[in-house]
mmJSON file of the N, C-alpha and C atoms, coordinates in Angstrom:
{"data_MODEL":{"atom_site":{
"group_PDB":["ATOM","ATOM","ATOM","ATOM","ATOM","ATOM","ATOM","ATOM","ATOM","ATOM","ATOM","ATOM","ATOM","ATOM","ATOM","ATOM","ATOM","ATOM","ATOM","ATOM","ATOM","ATOM","ATOM","ATOM","ATOM","ATOM","ATOM","ATOM","ATOM","ATOM","ATOM","ATOM","ATOM","ATOM","ATOM","ATOM","ATOM","ATOM","ATOM","ATOM","ATOM","ATOM","ATOM","ATOM","ATOM","ATOM","ATOM","ATOM","ATOM","ATOM","ATOM","ATOM","ATOM","ATOM","ATOM","ATOM","ATOM","ATOM","ATOM","ATOM","ATOM","ATOM","ATOM","ATOM","ATOM","ATOM","ATOM","ATOM","ATOM","ATOM","ATOM","ATOM","ATOM","ATOM","ATOM","ATOM","ATOM","ATOM","ATOM","ATOM","ATOM","ATOM","ATOM","ATOM","ATOM","ATOM","ATOM","ATOM","ATOM","ATOM","ATOM","ATOM","ATOM","ATOM","ATOM","ATOM","ATOM","ATOM","ATOM","ATOM","ATOM","ATOM","ATOM","ATOM","ATOM","ATOM","ATOM","ATOM","ATOM","ATOM","ATOM","ATOM","ATOM","ATOM","ATOM","ATOM","ATOM","ATOM","ATOM","ATOM","ATOM","ATOM","ATOM","ATOM","ATOM","ATOM","ATOM","ATOM","ATOM","ATOM","ATOM","ATOM","ATOM","ATOM","ATOM","ATOM","ATOM","ATOM","ATOM","ATOM","ATOM","ATOM","ATOM","ATOM","ATOM","ATOM","ATOM","ATOM","ATOM","ATOM","ATOM","ATOM","ATOM","ATOM","ATOM","ATOM","ATOM","ATOM","ATOM","ATOM","ATOM","ATOM","ATOM","ATOM","ATOM","ATOM","ATOM","ATOM","ATOM","ATOM","ATOM","ATOM","ATOM","ATOM","ATOM","ATOM","ATOM","ATOM","ATOM","ATOM","ATOM","ATOM","ATOM","ATOM","ATOM","ATOM","ATOM","ATOM","ATOM","ATOM","ATOM","ATOM","ATOM","ATOM","ATOM","ATOM","ATOM","ATOM","ATOM","ATOM","ATOM","ATOM","ATOM","ATOM","ATOM","ATOM","ATOM","ATOM","ATOM","ATOM","ATOM","ATOM","ATOM","ATOM","ATOM","ATOM"],
"id":[1,2,3,4,5,6,7,8,9,10,11,12,13,14,15,16,17,18,19,20,21,22,23,24,25,26,27,28,29,30,31,32,33,34,35,36,37,38,39,40,41,42,43,44,45,46,47,48,49,50,51,52,53,54,55,56,57,58,59,60,61,62,63,64,65,66,67,68,69,70,71,72,73,74,75,76,77,78,79,80,81,82,83,84,85,86,87,88,89,90,91,92,93,94,95,96,97,98,99,100,101,102,103,104,105,106,107,108,109,110,111,112,113,114,115,116,117,118,119,120,121,122,123,124,125,126,127,128,129,130,131,132,133,134,135,136,137,138,139,140,141,142,143,144,145,146,147,148,149,150,151,152,153,154,155,156,157,158,159,160,161,162,163,164,165,166,167,168,169,170,171,172,173,174,175,176,177,178,179,180,181,182,183,184,185,186,187,188,189,190,191,192,193,194,195,196,197,198,199,200,201,202,203,204,205,206,207,208,209,210,211,212,213,214,215,216],
"type_symbol":["N","C","C","N","C","C","N","C","C","N","C","C","N","C","C","N","C","C","N","C","C","N","C","C","N","C","C","N","C","C","N","C","C","N","C","C","N","C","C","N","C","C","N","C","C","N","C","C","N","C","C","N","C","C","N","C","C","N","C","C","N","C","C","N","C","C","N","C","C","N","C","C","N","C","C","N","C","C","N","C","C","N","C","C","N","C","C","N","C","C","N","C","C","N","C","C","N","C","C","N","C","C","N","C","C","N","C","C","N","C","C","N","C","C","N","C","C","N","C","C","N","C","C","N","C","C","N","C","C","N","C","C","N","C","C","N","C","C","N","C","C","N","C","C","N","C","C","N","C","C","N","C","C","N","C","C","N","C","C","N","C","C","N","C","C","N","C","C","N","C","C","N","C","C","N","C","C","N","C","C","N","C","C","N","C","C","N","C","C","N","C","C","N","C","C","N","C","C","N","C","C","N","C","C","N","C","C","N","C","C","N","C","C","N","C","C"],
"label_atom_id":["N","CA","C","N","CA","C","N","CA","C","N","CA","C","N","CA","C","N","CA","C","N","CA","C","N","CA","C","N","CA","C","N","CA","C","N","CA","C","N","CA","C","N","CA","C","N","CA","C","N","CA","C","N","CA","C","N","CA","C","N","CA","C","N","CA","C","N","CA","C","N","CA","C","N","CA","C","N","CA","C","N","CA","C","N","CA","C","N","CA","C","N","CA","C","N","CA","C","N","CA","C","N","CA","C","N","CA","C","N","CA","C","N","CA","C","N","CA","C","N","CA","C","N","CA","C","N","CA","C","N","CA","C","N","CA","C","N","CA","C","N","CA","C","N","CA","C","N","CA","C","N","CA","C","N","CA","C","N","CA","C","N","CA","C","N","CA","C","N","CA","C","N","CA","C","N","CA","C","N","CA","C","N","CA","C","N","CA","C","N","CA","C","N","CA","C","N","CA","C","N","CA","C","N","CA","C","N","CA","C","N","CA","C","N","CA","C","N","CA","C","N","CA","C","N","CA","C","N","CA","C","N","CA","C","N","CA","C","N","CA","C","N","CA","C","N","CA","C","N","CA","C"],
"label_alt_id":[null,null,null,null,null,null,null,null,null,null,null,null,null,null,null,null,null,null,null,null,null,null,null,null,null,null,null,null,null,null,null,null,null,null,null,null,null,null,null,null,null,null,null,null,null,null,null,null,null,null,null,null,null,null,null,null,null,null,null,null,null,null,null,null,null,null,null,null,null,null,null,null,null,null,null,null,null,null,null,null,null,null,null,null,null,null,null,null,null,null,null,null,null,null,null,null,null,null,null,null,null,null,null,null,null,null,null,null,null,null,null,null,null,null,null,null,null,null,null,null,null,null,null,null,null,null,null,null,null,null,null,null,null,null,null,null,null,null,null,null,null,null,null,null,null,null,null,null,null,null,null,null,null,null,null,null,null,null,null,null,null,null,null,null,null,null,null,null,null,null,null,null,null,null,null,null,null,null,null,null,null,null,null,null,null,null,null,null,null,null,null,null,null,null,null,null,null,null,null,null,null,null,null,null,null,null,null,null,null,null,null,null,null,null,null,null],
"label_comp_id":["MET","MET","MET","ASP","ASP","ASP","ARG","ARG","ARG","ARG","ARG","ARG","LYS","LYS","LYS","GLN","GLN","GLN","TRP","TRP","TRP","MET","MET","MET","ALA","ALA","ALA","PHE","PHE","PHE","ARG","ARG","ARG","GLY","GLY","GLY","ARG","ARG","ARG","LEU","LEU","LEU","PHE","PHE","PHE","ILE","ILE","ILE","ILE","ILE","ILE","VAL","VAL","VAL","GLY","GLY","GLY","VAL","VAL","VAL","THR","THR","THR","SER","SER","SER","LEU","LEU","LEU","LEU","LEU","LEU","ILE","ILE","ILE","ALA","ALA","ALA","MET","MET","MET","PHE","PHE","PHE","LEU","LEU","LEU","PRO","PRO","PRO","ASN","ASN","ASN","ARG","ARG","ARG","VAL","VAL","VAL","PRO","PRO","PRO","ASP","ASP","ASP","PRO","PRO","PRO","LEU","LEU","LEU","LEU","LEU","LEU","PRO","PRO","PRO","LEU","LEU","LEU","ILE","ILE","ILE","VAL","VAL","VAL","VAL","VAL","VAL","PHE","PHE","PHE","GLY","GLY","GLY","VAL","VAL","VAL","GLY","GLY","GLY","PHE","PHE","PHE","VAL","VAL","VAL","SER","SER","SER","LEU","LEU","LEU","ALA","ALA","ALA","ILE","ILE","ILE","PRO","PRO","PRO","TRP","TRP","TRP","ARG","ARG","ARG","ILE","ILE","ILE","TRP","TRP","TRP","ARG","ARG","ARG","LYS","LYS","LYS","LEU","LEU","LEU","PRO","PRO","PRO","SER","SER","SER","LEU","LEU","LEU","PHE","PHE","PHE","HIS","HIS","HIS","ARG","ARG","ARG","ASP","ASP","ASP","ASP","ASP","ASP","MET","MET","MET","TRP","TRP","TRP","GLN","GLN","GLN"],
"label_asym_id":["A","A","A","A","A","A","A","A","A","A","A","A","A","A","A","A","A","A","A","A","A","A","A","A","A","A","A","A","A","A","A","A","A","A","A","A","A","A","A","A","A","A","A","A","A","A","A","A","A","A","A","A","A","A","A","A","A","A","A","A","A","A","A","A","A","A","A","A","A","A","A","A","A","A","A","A","A","A","A","A","A","A","A","A","A","A","A","A","A","A","A","A","A","A","A","A","A","A","A","A","A","A","A","A","A","A","A","A","A","A","A","A","A","A","A","A","A","A","A","A","A","A","A","A","A","A","A","A","A","A","A","A","A","A","A","A","A","A","A","A","A","A","A","A","A","A","A","A","A","A","A","A","A","A","A","A","A","A","A","A","A","A","A","A","A","A","A","A","A","A","A","A","A","A","A","A","A","A","A","A","A","A","A","A","A","A","A","A","A","A","A","A","A","A","A","A","A","A","A","A","A","A","A","A","A","A","A","A","A","A","A","A","A","A","A","A"],
"label_entity_id":["1","1","1","1","1","1","1","1","1","1","1","1","1","1","1","1","1","1","1","1","1","1","1","1","1","1","1","1","1","1","1","1","1","1","1","1","1","1","1","1","1","1","1","1","1","1","1","1","1","1","1","1","1","1","1","1","1","1","1","1","1","1","1","1","1","1","1","1","1","1","1","1","1","1","1","1","1","1","1","1","1","1","1","1","1","1","1","1","1","1","1","1","1","1","1","1","1","1","1","1","1","1","1","1","1","1","1","1","1","1","1","1","1","1","1","1","1","1","1","1","1","1","1","1","1","1","1","1","1","1","1","1","1","1","1","1","1","1","1","1","1","1","1","1","1","1","1","1","1","1","1","1","1","1","1","1","1","1","1","1","1","1","1","1","1","1","1","1","1","1","1","1","1","1","1","1","1","1","1","1","1","1","1","1","1","1","1","1","1","1","1","1","1","1","1","1","1","1","1","1","1","1","1","1","1","1","1","1","1","1","1","1","1","1","1","1"],
"label_seq_id":[1,1,1,2,2,2,3,3,3,4,4,4,5,5,5,6,6,6,7,7,7,8,8,8,9,9,9,10,10,10,11,11,11,12,12,12,13,13,13,14,14,14,15,15,15,16,16,16,17,17,17,18,18,18,19,19,19,20,20,20,21,21,21,22,22,22,23,23,23,24,24,24,25,25,25,26,26,26,27,27,27,28,28,28,29,29,29,30,30,30,31,31,31,32,32,32,33,33,33,34,34,34,35,35,35,36,36,36,37,37,37,38,38,38,39,39,39,40,40,40,41,41,41,42,42,42,43,43,43,44,44,44,45,45,45,46,46,46,47,47,47,48,48,48,49,49,49,50,50,50,51,51,51,52,52,52,53,53,53,54,54,54,55,55,55,56,56,56,57,57,57,58,58,58,59,59,59,60,60,60,61,61,61,62,62,62,63,63,63,64,64,64,65,65,65,66,66,66,67,67,67,68,68,68,69,69,69,70,70,70,71,71,71,72,72,72],
"pdbx_PDB_ins_code":[null,null,null,null,null,null,null,null,null,null,null,null,null,null,null,null,null,null,null,null,null,null,null,null,null,null,null,null,null,null,null,null,null,null,null,null,null,null,null,null,null,null,null,null,null,null,null,null,null,null,null,null,null,null,null,null,null,null,null,null,null,null,null,null,null,null,null,null,null,null,null,null,null,null,null,null,null,null,null,null,null,null,null,null,null,null,null,null,null,null,null,null,null,null,null,null,null,null,null,null,null,null,null,null,null,null,null,null,null,null,null,null,null,null,null,null,null,null,null,null,null,null,null,null,null,null,null,null,null,null,null,null,null,null,null,null,null,null,null,null,null,null,null,null,null,null,null,null,null,null,null,null,null,null,null,null,null,null,null,null,null,null,null,null,null,null,null,null,null,null,null,null,null,null,null,null,null,null,null,null,null,null,null,null,null,null,null,null,null,null,null,null,null,null,null,null,null,null,null,null,null,null,null,null,null,null,null,null,null,null,null,null,null,null,null,null],
"Cartn_x":[0.848,0.0,0.898,0.625,1.451,1.061,1.823,1.636,0.275,-0.185,-1.457,-2.606,-2.618,-3.698,-3.619,-2.399,-2.258,-2.839,-2.549,-3.058,-4.585,-5.142,-6.588,-7.266,-6.674,-7.239,-7.151,-6.029,-5.865,-6.839,-6.984,-7.889,-9.336,-9.734,-11.085,-11.363,-10.406,-10.583,-10.644,-9.821,-9.827,-11.158,-11.705,-13.006,-14.098,-14.048,-15.045,-14.95,-13.747,-13.569,-14.072,-13.706,-14.136,-15.646,-16.207,-17.643,-18.47,-18.088,-18.839,-18.685,-17.497,-17.293,-18.181,-18.25,-19.095,-20.573,-20.995,-22.388,-22.695,-21.749,-21.954,-22.002,-21.176,-21.223,-22.561,-23.053,-24.35,-25.488,-25.364,-26.443,-26.383,-25.196,-25.107,-24.619,-24.015,-23.554,-24.081,-25.374,-25.866,-25.803,-25.673,-25.605,-24.264,-23.232,-21.914,-21.69,-22.596,-22.481,-23.526,-23.14,-24.154,-25.253,-26.478,-27.632,-27.516,-27.031,-26.956,-25.94,-24.962,-23.94,-24.303,-25.337,-25.701,-26.06,-26.865,-27.127,-25.873,-24.977,-23.729,-22.851,-22.823,-22.043,-22.628,-23.948,-24.58,-24.256,-24.317,-23.997,-22.546,-21.633,-20.231,-20.028,-20.726,-20.597,-21.047,-22.198,-22.693,-21.784,-21.283,-20.375,-19.078,-18.488,-17.234,-17.429,-18.531,-18.795,-19.014,-19.707,-19.916,-18.63,-17.714,-16.417,-15.559,-15.82,-15.037,-15.404,-16.571,-16.997,-16.283,-15.625,-14.879,-15.78,-15.196,-15.933,-16.471,-15.751,-16.219,-17.526,-17.77,-19.033,-20.138,-19.824,-20.829,-21.3,-20.383,-20.76,-21.681,-21.566,-22.411,-23.774,-23.935,-25.163,-26.422,-26.443,-27.683,-28.055,-27.087,-27.415,-28.058,-27.863,-28.489,-29.998,-30.452,-31.866,-32.548,-31.808,-32.375,-33.123,-34.323,-35.137,-35.11,-34.648,-34.51,-35.425,-36.688,-37.622,-38.467,-37.774,-38.468,-38.921,-40.187,-40.744,-40.675,-40.062,-39.922,-40.739],
"Cartn_y":[-1.167,0.0,1.237,2.157,3.35,4.35,5.413,6.387,7.077,7.37,8.082,7.221,5.955,5.069,4.83,4.769,4.617,5.834,7.027,8.244,8.298,7.91,7.933,6.952,5.788,4.812,5.332,5.93,6.474,7.625,8.5,9.637,9.156,8.145,7.614,7.006,6.243,5.648,6.705,7.744,8.826,9.578,9.835,10.487,9.628,8.325,7.431,7.462,7.397,7.401,8.7,9.834,11.129,11.298,10.902,11.051,10.178,8.918,8.007,8.414,8.871,9.321,10.516,11.475,12.639,12.261,11.331,10.892,10.134,9.303,8.583,9.533,10.566,11.563,12.278,12.61,13.301,12.404,11.092,10.195,9.806,9.481,8.894,9.846,10.96,11.919,13.328,13.491,14.837,15.814,15.292,16.182,16.895,16.344,16.956,18.019,18.084,19.04,20.131,21.406,22.46,22.276,22.603,22.373,23.036,24.272,24.858,24.159,23.466,22.815,21.399,20.836,19.458,19.238,20.101,19.896,20.043,20.926,21.113,19.867,19.213,17.981,16.881,16.803,15.802,16.08,17.34,17.696,17.379,17.683,17.353,15.843,15.079,13.628,13.053,13.489,13.015,13.483,14.699,15.224,14.457,14.146,13.389,11.98,11.358,10.017,10.075,11.097,11.214,11.569,12.275,12.56,11.306,10.32,9.086,8.222,8.462,7.68,8.215,7.371,7.847,8.52,9.45,10.223,9.343,8.292,7.416,6.728,6.486,5.893,6.937,8.185,9.243,9.488,9.363,9.582,8.487,7.272,6.164,6.158,6.931,6.902,7.228,8.265,8.509,7.354,6.636,5.531,4.36,4.279,3.217,3.42,4.665,4.961,5.108,4.882,4.978,3.695,3.851,2.696,2.461,1.314,1.024,-0.145,0.166,-0.879,-0.41,0.028,0.487,-0.72,-0.741,-1.845,-1.494,-2.363,-2.083,-3.024],
"Cartn_z":[0.0,0.0,0.0,-0.901,-0.962,0.133,0.224,1.304,1.248,0.047,-0.087,0.421,0.054,0.506,2.01,2.543,3.991,4.706,4.165,4.779,4.683,3.548,3.38,4.355,4.543,5.48,6.913,7.268,8.611,8.848,7.855,7.976,8.131,7.352,7.457,8.818,9.315,10.643,11.728,11.588,12.565,12.546,11.359,11.255,11.887,11.659,12.252,13.778,14.307,15.762,16.371,15.783,16.321,16.186,15.048,14.838,15.754,15.88,16.748,18.212,18.594,19.97,20.294,19.381,19.662,19.694,18.847,18.898,20.18,20.628,21.888,23.075,23.049,24.127,24.123,22.93,22.849,23.32,23.113,23.513,24.982,25.463,26.801,27.885,27.517,28.521,28.235,28.042,27.712,28.886,30.093,31.257,31.355,30.735,30.805,29.727,28.781,27.68,27.884,27.72,27.833,26.784,27.167,26.286,24.913,24.803,23.451,22.539,23.098,22.277,21.842,22.42,22.11,20.634,20.003,18.575,17.715,18.13,17.379,17.445,18.585,18.731,17.852,17.764,16.901,15.432,15.033,13.642,13.322,14.234,14.012,13.932,14.77,14.728,13.402,12.934,11.638,10.514,10.614,9.59,9.504,10.641,10.624,10.086,10.441,9.912,8.403,7.927,6.482,5.749,6.394,5.774,5.655,6.463,6.411,5.214,4.636,3.466,2.239,1.465,0.299,-0.737,-1.486,-2.47,-3.599,-3.928,-5.01,-4.643,-3.37,-2.928,-2.95,-2.563,-2.612,-4.042,-5.017,-6.41,-6.93,-6.419,-6.853,-6.161,-5.128,-4.344,-5.155,-6.019,-6.781,-7.712,-8.215,-9.118,-8.374,-7.09,-6.313,-6.216,-6.315,-6.204,-7.564,-8.62,-9.96,-10.293,-10.745,-11.061,-12.56,-12.96,-14.38,-14.745,-14.928,-15.32,-16.518,-17.535,-18.745,-19.553,-19.875,-20.641,-22.118,-22.876,-24.316,-25.134],
"occupancy":[1.0,1.0,1.0,1.0,1.0,1.0,1.0,1.0,1.0,1.0,1.0,1.0,1.0,1.0,1.0,1.0,1.0,1.0,1.0,1.0,1.0,1.0,1.0,1.0,1.0,1.0,1.0,1.0,1.0,1.0,1.0,1.0,1.0,1.0,1.0,1.0,1.0,1.0,1.0,1.0,1.0,1.0,1.0,1.0,1.0,1.0,1.0,1.0,1.0,1.0,1.0,1.0,1.0,1.0,1.0,1.0,1.0,1.0,1.0,1.0,1.0,1.0,1.0,1.0,1.0,1.0,1.0,1.0,1.0,1.0,1.0,1.0,1.0,1.0,1.0,1.0,1.0,1.0,1.0,1.0,1.0,1.0,1.0,1.0,1.0,1.0,1.0,1.0,1.0,1.0,1.0,1.0,1.0,1.0,1.0,1.0,1.0,1.0,1.0,1.0,1.0,1.0,1.0,1.0,1.0,1.0,1.0,1.0,1.0,1.0,1.0,1.0,1.0,1.0,1.0,1.0,1.0,1.0,1.0,1.0,1.0,1.0,1.0,1.0,1.0,1.0,1.0,1.0,1.0,1.0,1.0,1.0,1.0,1.0,1.0,1.0,1.0,1.0,1.0,1.0,1.0,1.0,1.0,1.0,1.0,1.0,1.0,1.0,1.0,1.0,1.0,1.0,1.0,1.0,1.0,1.0,1.0,1.0,1.0,1.0,1.0,1.0,1.0,1.0,1.0,1.0,1.0,1.0,1.0,1.0,1.0,1.0,1.0,1.0,1.0,1.0,1.0,1.0,1.0,1.0,1.0,1.0,1.0,1.0,1.0,1.0,1.0,1.0,1.0,1.0,1.0,1.0,1.0,1.0,1.0,1.0,1.0,1.0,1.0,1.0,1.0,1.0,1.0,1.0,1.0,1.0,1.0,1.0,1.0,1.0,1.0,1.0,1.0,1.0,1.0,1.0],
"B_iso_or_equiv":[0.0,0.0,0.0,0.0,0.0,0.0,0.0,0.0,0.0,0.0,0.0,0.0,0.0,0.0,0.0,0.0,0.0,0.0,0.0,0.0,0.0,0.0,0.0,0.0,0.0,0.0,0.0,0.0,0.0,0.0,0.0,0.0,0.0,0.0,0.0,0.0,0.0,0.0,0.0,0.0,0.0,0.0,0.0,0.0,0.0,0.0,0.0,0.0,0.0,0.0,0.0,0.0,0.0,0.0,0.0,0.0,0.0,0.0,0.0,0.0,0.0,0.0,0.0,0.0,0.0,0.0,0.0,0.0,0.0,0.0,0.0,0.0,0.0,0.0,0.0,0.0,0.0,0.0,0.0,0.0,0.0,0.0,0.0,0.0,0.0,0.0,0.0,0.0,0.0,0.0,0.0,0.0,0.0,0.0,0.0,0.0,0.0,0.0,0.0,0.0,0.0,0.0,0.0,0.0,0.0,0.0,0.0,0.0,0.0,0.0,0.0,0.0,0.0,0.0,0.0,0.0,0.0,0.0,0.0,0.0,0.0,0.0,0.0,0.0,0.0,0.0,0.0,0.0,0.0,0.0,0.0,0.0,0.0,0.0,0.0,0.0,0.0,0.0,0.0,0.0,0.0,0.0,0.0,0.0,0.0,0.0,0.0,0.0,0.0,0.0,0.0,0.0,0.0,0.0,0.0,0.0,0.0,0.0,0.0,0.0,0.0,0.0,0.0,0.0,0.0,0.0,0.0,0.0,0.0,0.0,0.0,0.0,0.0,0.0,0.0,0.0,0.0,0.0,0.0,0.0,0.0,0.0,0.0,0.0,0.0,0.0,0.0,0.0,0.0,0.0,0.0,0.0,0.0,0.0,0.0,0.0,0.0,0.0,0.0,0.0,0.0,0.0,0.0,0.0,0.0,0.0,0.0,0.0,0.0,0.0,0.0,0.0,0.0,0.0,0.0,0.0],
"pdbx_formal_charge":[null,null,null,null,null,null,null,null,null,null,null,null,null,null,null,null,null,null,null,null,null,null,null,null,null,null,null,null,null,null,null,null,null,null,null,null,null,null,null,null,null,null,null,null,null,null,null,null,null,null,null,null,null,null,null,null,null,null,null,null,null,null,null,null,null,null,null,null,null,null,null,null,null,null,null,null,null,null,null,null,null,null,null,null,null,null,null,null,null,null,null,null,null,null,null,null,null,null,null,null,null,null,null,null,null,null,null,null,null,null,null,null,null,null,null,null,null,null,null,null,null,null,null,null,null,null,null,null,null,null,null,null,null,null,null,null,null,null,null,null,null,null,null,null,null,null,null,null,null,null,null,null,null,null,null,null,null,null,null,null,null,null,null,null,null,null,null,null,null,null,null,null,null,null,null,null,null,null,null,null,null,null,null,null,null,null,null,null,null,null,null,null,null,null,null,null,null,null,null,null,null,null,null,null,null,null,null,null,null,null,null,null,null,null,null,null],
"auth_seq_id":[1,1,1,2,2,2,3,3,3,4,4,4,5,5,5,6,6,6,7,7,7,8,8,8,9,9,9,10,10,10,11,11,11,12,12,12,13,13,13,14,14,14,15,15,15,16,16,16,17,17,17,18,18,18,19,19,19,20,20,20,21,21,21,22,22,22,23,23,23,24,24,24,25,25,25,26,26,26,27,27,27,28,28,28,29,29,29,30,30,30,31,31,31,32,32,32,33,33,33,34,34,34,35,35,35,36,36,36,37,37,37,38,38,38,39,39,39,40,40,40,41,41,41,42,42,42,43,43,43,44,44,44,45,45,45,46,46,46,47,47,47,48,48,48,49,49,49,50,50,50,51,51,51,52,52,52,53,53,53,54,54,54,55,55,55,56,56,56,57,57,57,58,58,58,59,59,59,60,60,60,61,61,61,62,62,62,63,63,63,64,64,64,65,65,65,66,66,66,67,67,67,68,68,68,69,69,69,70,70,70,71,71,71,72,72,72],
"auth_comp_id":["MET","MET","MET","ASP","ASP","ASP","ARG","ARG","ARG","ARG","ARG","ARG","LYS","LYS","LYS","GLN","GLN","GLN","TRP","TRP","TRP","MET","MET","MET","ALA","ALA","ALA","PHE","PHE","PHE","ARG","ARG","ARG","GLY","GLY","GLY","ARG","ARG","ARG","LEU","LEU","LEU","PHE","PHE","PHE","ILE","ILE","ILE","ILE","ILE","ILE","VAL","VAL","VAL","GLY","GLY","GLY","VAL","VAL","VAL","THR","THR","THR","SER","SER","SER","LEU","LEU","LEU","LEU","LEU","LEU","ILE","ILE","ILE","ALA","ALA","ALA","MET","MET","MET","PHE","PHE","PHE","LEU","LEU","LEU","PRO","PRO","PRO","ASN","ASN","ASN","ARG","ARG","ARG","VAL","VAL","VAL","PRO","PRO","PRO","ASP","ASP","ASP","PRO","PRO","PRO","LEU","LEU","LEU","LEU","LEU","LEU","PRO","PRO","PRO","LEU","LEU","LEU","ILE","ILE","ILE","VAL","VAL","VAL","VAL","VAL","VAL","PHE","PHE","PHE","GLY","GLY","GLY","VAL","VAL","VAL","GLY","GLY","GLY","PHE","PHE","PHE","VAL","VAL","VAL","SER","SER","SER","LEU","LEU","LEU","ALA","ALA","ALA","ILE","ILE","ILE","PRO","PRO","PRO","TRP","TRP","TRP","ARG","ARG","ARG","ILE","ILE","ILE","TRP","TRP","TRP","ARG","ARG","ARG","LYS","LYS","LYS","LEU","LEU","LEU","PRO","PRO","PRO","SER","SER","SER","LEU","LEU","LEU","PHE","PHE","PHE","HIS","HIS","HIS","ARG","ARG","ARG","ASP","ASP","ASP","ASP","ASP","ASP","MET","MET","MET","TRP","TRP","TRP","GLN","GLN","GLN"],
"auth_asym_id":["A","A","A","A","A","A","A","A","A","A","A","A","A","A","A","A","A","A","A","A","A","A","A","A","A","A","A","A","A","A","A","A","A","A","A","A","A","A","A","A","A","A","A","A","A","A","A","A","A","A","A","A","A","A","A","A","A","A","A","A","A","A","A","A","A","A","A","A","A","A","A","A","A","A","A","A","A","A","A","A","A","A","A","A","A","A","A","A","A","A","A","A","A","A","A","A","A","A","A","A","A","A","A","A","A","A","A","A","A","A","A","A","A","A","A","A","A","A","A","A","A","A","A","A","A","A","A","A","A","A","A","A","A","A","A","A","A","A","A","A","A","A","A","A","A","A","A","A","A","A","A","A","A","A","A","A","A","A","A","A","A","A","A","A","A","A","A","A","A","A","A","A","A","A","A","A","A","A","A","A","A","A","A","A","A","A","A","A","A","A","A","A","A","A","A","A","A","A","A","A","A","A","A","A","A","A","A","A","A","A","A","A","A","A","A","A"],
"auth_atom_id":["N","CA","C","N","CA","C","N","CA","C","N","CA","C","N","CA","C","N","CA","C","N","CA","C","N","CA","C","N","CA","C","N","CA","C","N","CA","C","N","CA","C","N","CA","C","N","CA","C","N","CA","C","N","CA","C","N","CA","C","N","CA","C","N","CA","C","N","CA","C","N","CA","C","N","CA","C","N","CA","C","N","CA","C","N","CA","C","N","CA","C","N","CA","C","N","CA","C","N","CA","C","N","CA","C","N","CA","C","N","CA","C","N","CA","C","N","CA","C","N","CA","C","N","CA","C","N","CA","C","N","CA","C","N","CA","C","N","CA","C","N","CA","C","N","CA","C","N","CA","C","N","CA","C","N","CA","C","N","CA","C","N","CA","C","N","CA","C","N","CA","C","N","CA","C","N","CA","C","N","CA","C","N","CA","C","N","CA","C","N","CA","C","N","CA","C","N","CA","C","N","CA","C","N","CA","C","N","CA","C","N","CA","C","N","CA","C","N","CA","C","N","CA","C","N","CA","C","N","CA","C","N","CA","C","N","CA","C","N","CA","C","N","CA","C","N","CA","C","N","CA","C"],
"pdbx_PDB_model_num":[1,1,1,1,1,1,1,1,1,1,1,1,1,1,1,1,1,1,1,1,1,1,1,1,1,1,1,1,1,1,1,1,1,1,1,1,1,1,1,1,1,1,1,1,1,1,1,1,1,1,1,1,1,1,1,1,1,1,1,1,1,1,1,1,1,1,1,1,1,1,1,1,1,1,1,1,1,1,1,1,1,1,1,1,1,1,1,1,1,1,1,1,1,1,1,1,1,1,1,1,1,1,1,1,1,1,1,1,1,1,1,1,1,1,1,1,1,1,1,1,1,1,1,1,1,1,1,1,1,1,1,1,1,1,1,1,1,1,1,1,1,1,1,1,1,1,1,1,1,1,1,1,1,1,1,1,1,1,1,1,1,1,1,1,1,1,1,1,1,1,1,1,1,1,1,1,1,1,1,1,1,1,1,1,1,1,1,1,1,1,1,1,1,1,1,1,1,1,1,1,1,1,1,1,1,1,1,1,1,1,1,1,1,1,1,1]
}}}
């Protein structure tokens, strides 16, 4: 594996860890976070998890919902 792919794998894993950690904190420790910051922590958690998904998968996502049942 070359350096670029190693970095991409490390970055993806790091985004997953940070995103899931922030979501778990928002779910299980809401008393330790000030109330106005709780929605921001959830948005950051979802954002980091979505950043971990490679761009090539995001580009294929609309084609998964395309229905191809044309009757000829």
